[in-house]
Coordinates of C-alpha atoms in Angstrom, one line a residue:
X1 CA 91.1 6.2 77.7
X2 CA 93.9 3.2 76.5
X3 CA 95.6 1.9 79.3
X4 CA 99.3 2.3 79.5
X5 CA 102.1 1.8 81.9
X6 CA 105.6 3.0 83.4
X7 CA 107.7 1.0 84.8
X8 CA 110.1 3.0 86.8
X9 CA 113.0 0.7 88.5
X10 CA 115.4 2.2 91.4
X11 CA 117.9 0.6 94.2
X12 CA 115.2 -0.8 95.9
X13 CA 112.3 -1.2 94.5
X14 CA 110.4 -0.5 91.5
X15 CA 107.5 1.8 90.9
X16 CA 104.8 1.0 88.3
X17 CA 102.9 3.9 87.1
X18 CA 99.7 2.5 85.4
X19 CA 97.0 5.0 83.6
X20 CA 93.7 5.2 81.8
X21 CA 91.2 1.9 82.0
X22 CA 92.3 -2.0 82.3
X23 CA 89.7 -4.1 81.2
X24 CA 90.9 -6.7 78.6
X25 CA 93.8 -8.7 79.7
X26 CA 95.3 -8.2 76.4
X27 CA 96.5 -4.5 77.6
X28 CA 98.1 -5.7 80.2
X29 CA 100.5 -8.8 78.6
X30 CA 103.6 -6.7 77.9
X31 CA 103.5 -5.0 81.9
X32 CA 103.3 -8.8 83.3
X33 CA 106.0 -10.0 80.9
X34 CA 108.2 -7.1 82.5
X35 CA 107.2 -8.0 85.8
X36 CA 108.0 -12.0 85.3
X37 CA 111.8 -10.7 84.4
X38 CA 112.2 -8.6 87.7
X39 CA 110.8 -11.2 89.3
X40 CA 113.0 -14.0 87.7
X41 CA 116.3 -12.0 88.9
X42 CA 115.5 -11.1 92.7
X43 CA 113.0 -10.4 95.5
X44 CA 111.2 -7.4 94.0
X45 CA 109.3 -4.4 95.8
X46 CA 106.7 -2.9 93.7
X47 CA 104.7 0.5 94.3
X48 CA 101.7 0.1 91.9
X49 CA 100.9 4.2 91.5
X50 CA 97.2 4.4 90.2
X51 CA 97.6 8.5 90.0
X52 CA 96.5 8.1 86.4
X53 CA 94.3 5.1 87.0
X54 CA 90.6 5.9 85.9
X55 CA 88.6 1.9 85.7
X56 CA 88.9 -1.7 85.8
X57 CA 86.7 -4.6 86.1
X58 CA 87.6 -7.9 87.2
X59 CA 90.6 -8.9 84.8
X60 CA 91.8 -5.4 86.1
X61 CA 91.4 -6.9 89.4
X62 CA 93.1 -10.3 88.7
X63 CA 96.4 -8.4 86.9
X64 CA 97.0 -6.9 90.5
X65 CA 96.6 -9.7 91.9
X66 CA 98.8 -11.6 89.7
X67 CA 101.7 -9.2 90.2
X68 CA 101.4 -9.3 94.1
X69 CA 101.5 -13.1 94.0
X70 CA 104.5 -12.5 91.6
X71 CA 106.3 -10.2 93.8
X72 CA 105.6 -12.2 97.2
X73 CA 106.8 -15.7 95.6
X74 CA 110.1 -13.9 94.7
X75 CA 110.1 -12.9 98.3
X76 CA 109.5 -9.0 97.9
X77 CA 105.7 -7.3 98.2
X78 CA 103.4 -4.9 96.5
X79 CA 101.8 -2.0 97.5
X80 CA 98.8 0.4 96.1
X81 CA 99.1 3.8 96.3
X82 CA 96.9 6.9 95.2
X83 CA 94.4 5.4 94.3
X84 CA 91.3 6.8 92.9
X85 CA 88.1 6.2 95.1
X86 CA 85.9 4.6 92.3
X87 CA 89.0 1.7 92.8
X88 CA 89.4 2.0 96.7
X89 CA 85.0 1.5 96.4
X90 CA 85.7 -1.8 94.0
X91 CA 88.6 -3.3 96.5
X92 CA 86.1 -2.1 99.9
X93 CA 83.3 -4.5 98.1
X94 CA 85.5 -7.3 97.1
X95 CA 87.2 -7.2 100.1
X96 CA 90.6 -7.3 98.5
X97 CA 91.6 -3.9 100.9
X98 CA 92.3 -7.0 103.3
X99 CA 94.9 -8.7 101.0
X100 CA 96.2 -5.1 99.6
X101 CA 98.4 -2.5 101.2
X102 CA 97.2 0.7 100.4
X103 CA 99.2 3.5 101.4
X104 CA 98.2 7.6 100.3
X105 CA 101.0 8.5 98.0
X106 CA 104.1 7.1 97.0
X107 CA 106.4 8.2 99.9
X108 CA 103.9 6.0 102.2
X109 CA 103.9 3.2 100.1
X110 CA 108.2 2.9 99.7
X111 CA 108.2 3.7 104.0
X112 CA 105.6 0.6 104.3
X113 CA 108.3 -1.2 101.9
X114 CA 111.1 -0.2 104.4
X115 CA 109.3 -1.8 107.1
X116 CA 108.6 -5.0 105.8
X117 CA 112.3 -5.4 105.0

């Protein structure tokens, strides 16, 4: 399964919709060139849904961690939501559930948002 993307902006945050497997970091160039221009023109929120989400390995890994340090440097946050367990199993053994928020579904995700406003 390709990897693809969604990039769904509204008033207060945005809500990236990312699908299929993300394992060259080639797939993911034109999501992180959007990403650089909503971060570039204020503090962005981003809800990274992984409904469709199926594998990653490492560069996987290191695209969400690029877009969190993206979103916190322009003074806004990231969060994970519904995400698959095989990724919840990959972020429990590289300890990254400790630098992620991970929240059930979307409506979790935009309250934990809310709250760090």
């Amino acid at each position: 399964m390709e990897f693809s993307y969604k990039i769904e902006e509204k008033s207060d945050r945005v809500v990236l919709n990312i699908a299929g497997n993300l394992i060259e970091k080639s797939q993911a160039l034109e999501m992180m060139e959007r990403i650089d221009e909503l971060s570039a023109r204020h503090a962005v929120n981003i809800i990274i849904d992984m409904t469709g989400f199926r594998y990653m390995n490492s560069t996987g890994l290191n695209v969400l961690i690029q877009i969190l340090t993206k979103t916190r440097k322009s003074g806004g946050d990231a969060v994970l939501c519904c995400v698959p367990d095989n990724i919840k199993s990959l972020m429990l053994i590289t300890k990254l559930n400790n630098v992620f928020t991970i929240a059930d579904n979307e409506a979790a995700a935009g309250k934990v948002l809310a709250k760090a406003v």
